[in-house]
Each structure stands twice: as structure tokens, then as C-alpha cells.
Amino acid sequence: MAHRRPLVVLSGWLGCQPRYLRRYEELWKKVLLPDTLTIASIAPSYAIVDDVLDRNSSLDDFTWNLLREIHRHDCSHFYVHAFSNGGCFVWERMRTILLNEREEAALLSEESSRIVDELKAILVGAIFDSGPIVELDRINQAIQQCSE
């Protein structure tokens, strides 16, 4: 059986270019968590904008494709390193899918439901690199939750 390695998903900021995420991939692989796998993902700008405007969002499709890619890596555990608005929007959608917080959760196929359950079990956490805050009154809740 092959050695299962940790995985870090780098979710780029709005307008990010792949070359900018490469330095963070190298940082993870060589300094922070040697012997790690990485996935560099950048959501298309239109997907973020559609999501903000509550349109029929392609961010769901993007995030599901990312979740399937994570699952294919068969990692021991994974982290999400979210950068700014783009990365945090993807993280939020991922979190919502993994926690089954939307009405569509009941409509998941058996395969998608299995993927969600398996990934939920190996998600270690998220790292935020300059994320947005939409509701200022919720920052106190977030800080309290982090300090528990």
C-alpha cells in the first residue's frame, strides 16, 4: 500500500495567476509541511461575481470539481489555504457542501454523498490569508469561536 500524504489546497484570490501560487506551493512542500501534496486552484472571476450577485452560480460546479480532485488524491488529511476574496468564497462553498447546510444536500447522489463523508473526516482545517468579512457584527462570534 502506498504511503498516504497530507494535501494542501491553495485557493487563490480573485484575479490570481497560477505563477503566484507556485511560490506558496513551494513554501508548503519545502518548509511548512515537507512531503506534502498540493493543489493550486483559482476560481474563475465570473463564478465569484455570480455568487455575490446570487445568480445561478458556477461556483458550485467549480467547488465540486475541486472536491473530486481532492478525493482522487487519496490523501491522509488535507488543509485549505484560502487567499483573500476568491479563496474565501471557494472555502465557504466547500464548507457549506461538506456540512450539508443547503437544501440540495438531500439531492446528492450516492457517490457525491460518499465523497462528502470521506472528505469531511480528513479535513484538518483552513488557513486564511487576508479573507473578507461581510458582517462586522459576526467578527466577535468568529473570534470567540476561535478562542474556545
GROMACS .gro file of N, CA and C in nm, residues 6-7 26 35-36 73-74 85 87 96 109 112 120 132:
model
   42
    6PRO      N    1  -0.019   1.408   0.330
    6PRO     CA    2  -0.111   1.521   0.350
    6PRO      C    3  -0.122   1.605   0.223
    7LEU      N    4  -0.229   1.680   0.214
    7LEU     CA    5  -0.257   1.763   0.098
    7LEU      C    6  -0.293   1.903   0.144
   26GLU      N    7   0.559   2.584  -0.313
   26GLU     CA    8   0.697   2.552  -0.274
   26GLU      C    9   0.718   2.572  -0.125
   35ASP      N   10   0.702   1.676   0.227
   35ASP     CA   11   0.638   1.554   0.179
   35ASP      C   12   0.487   1.571   0.163
   36THR      N   13   0.445   1.691   0.131
   36THR     CA   14   0.303   1.717   0.114
   36THR      C   15   0.268   1.725  -0.035
   73HIS      N   16  -0.688   1.235  -0.492
   73HIS     CA   17  -0.551   1.231  -0.440
   73HIS      C   18  -0.533   1.129  -0.328
   74ASP      N   19  -0.641   1.079  -0.271
   74ASP     CA   20  -0.635   0.978  -0.165
   74ASP      C   21  -0.532   1.016  -0.057
   85ASN      N   22  -1.052   3.730  -0.116
   85ASN     CA   23  -1.192   3.707  -0.153
   85ASN      C   24  -1.212   3.578  -0.231
   87GLY      N   25  -1.036   3.300  -0.267
   87GLY     CA   26  -1.014   3.179  -0.189
   87GLY      C   27  -1.118   3.158  -0.081
   96THR      N   28  -1.985   2.474   0.315
   96THR     CA   29  -2.130   2.455   0.306
   96THR      C   30  -2.164   2.316   0.250
  109SER      N   31  -2.611   1.259  -0.505
  109SER     CA   32  -2.602   1.120  -0.549
  109SER      C   33  -2.530   1.040  -0.441
  112SER      N   34  -2.157   1.125  -0.460
  112SER     CA   35  -2.125   1.257  -0.404
  112SER      C   36  -2.138   1.257  -0.253
  120LYS      N   37  -1.496   1.503   0.470
  120LYS     CA   38  -1.525   1.565   0.599
  120LYS      C   39  -1.440   1.501   0.709
  132PRO      N   40  -1.213   3.815   0.351
  132PRO     CA   41  -1.313   3.922   0.367
  132PRO      C   42  -1.402   3.897   0.488
   0.00000   0.00000   0.00000
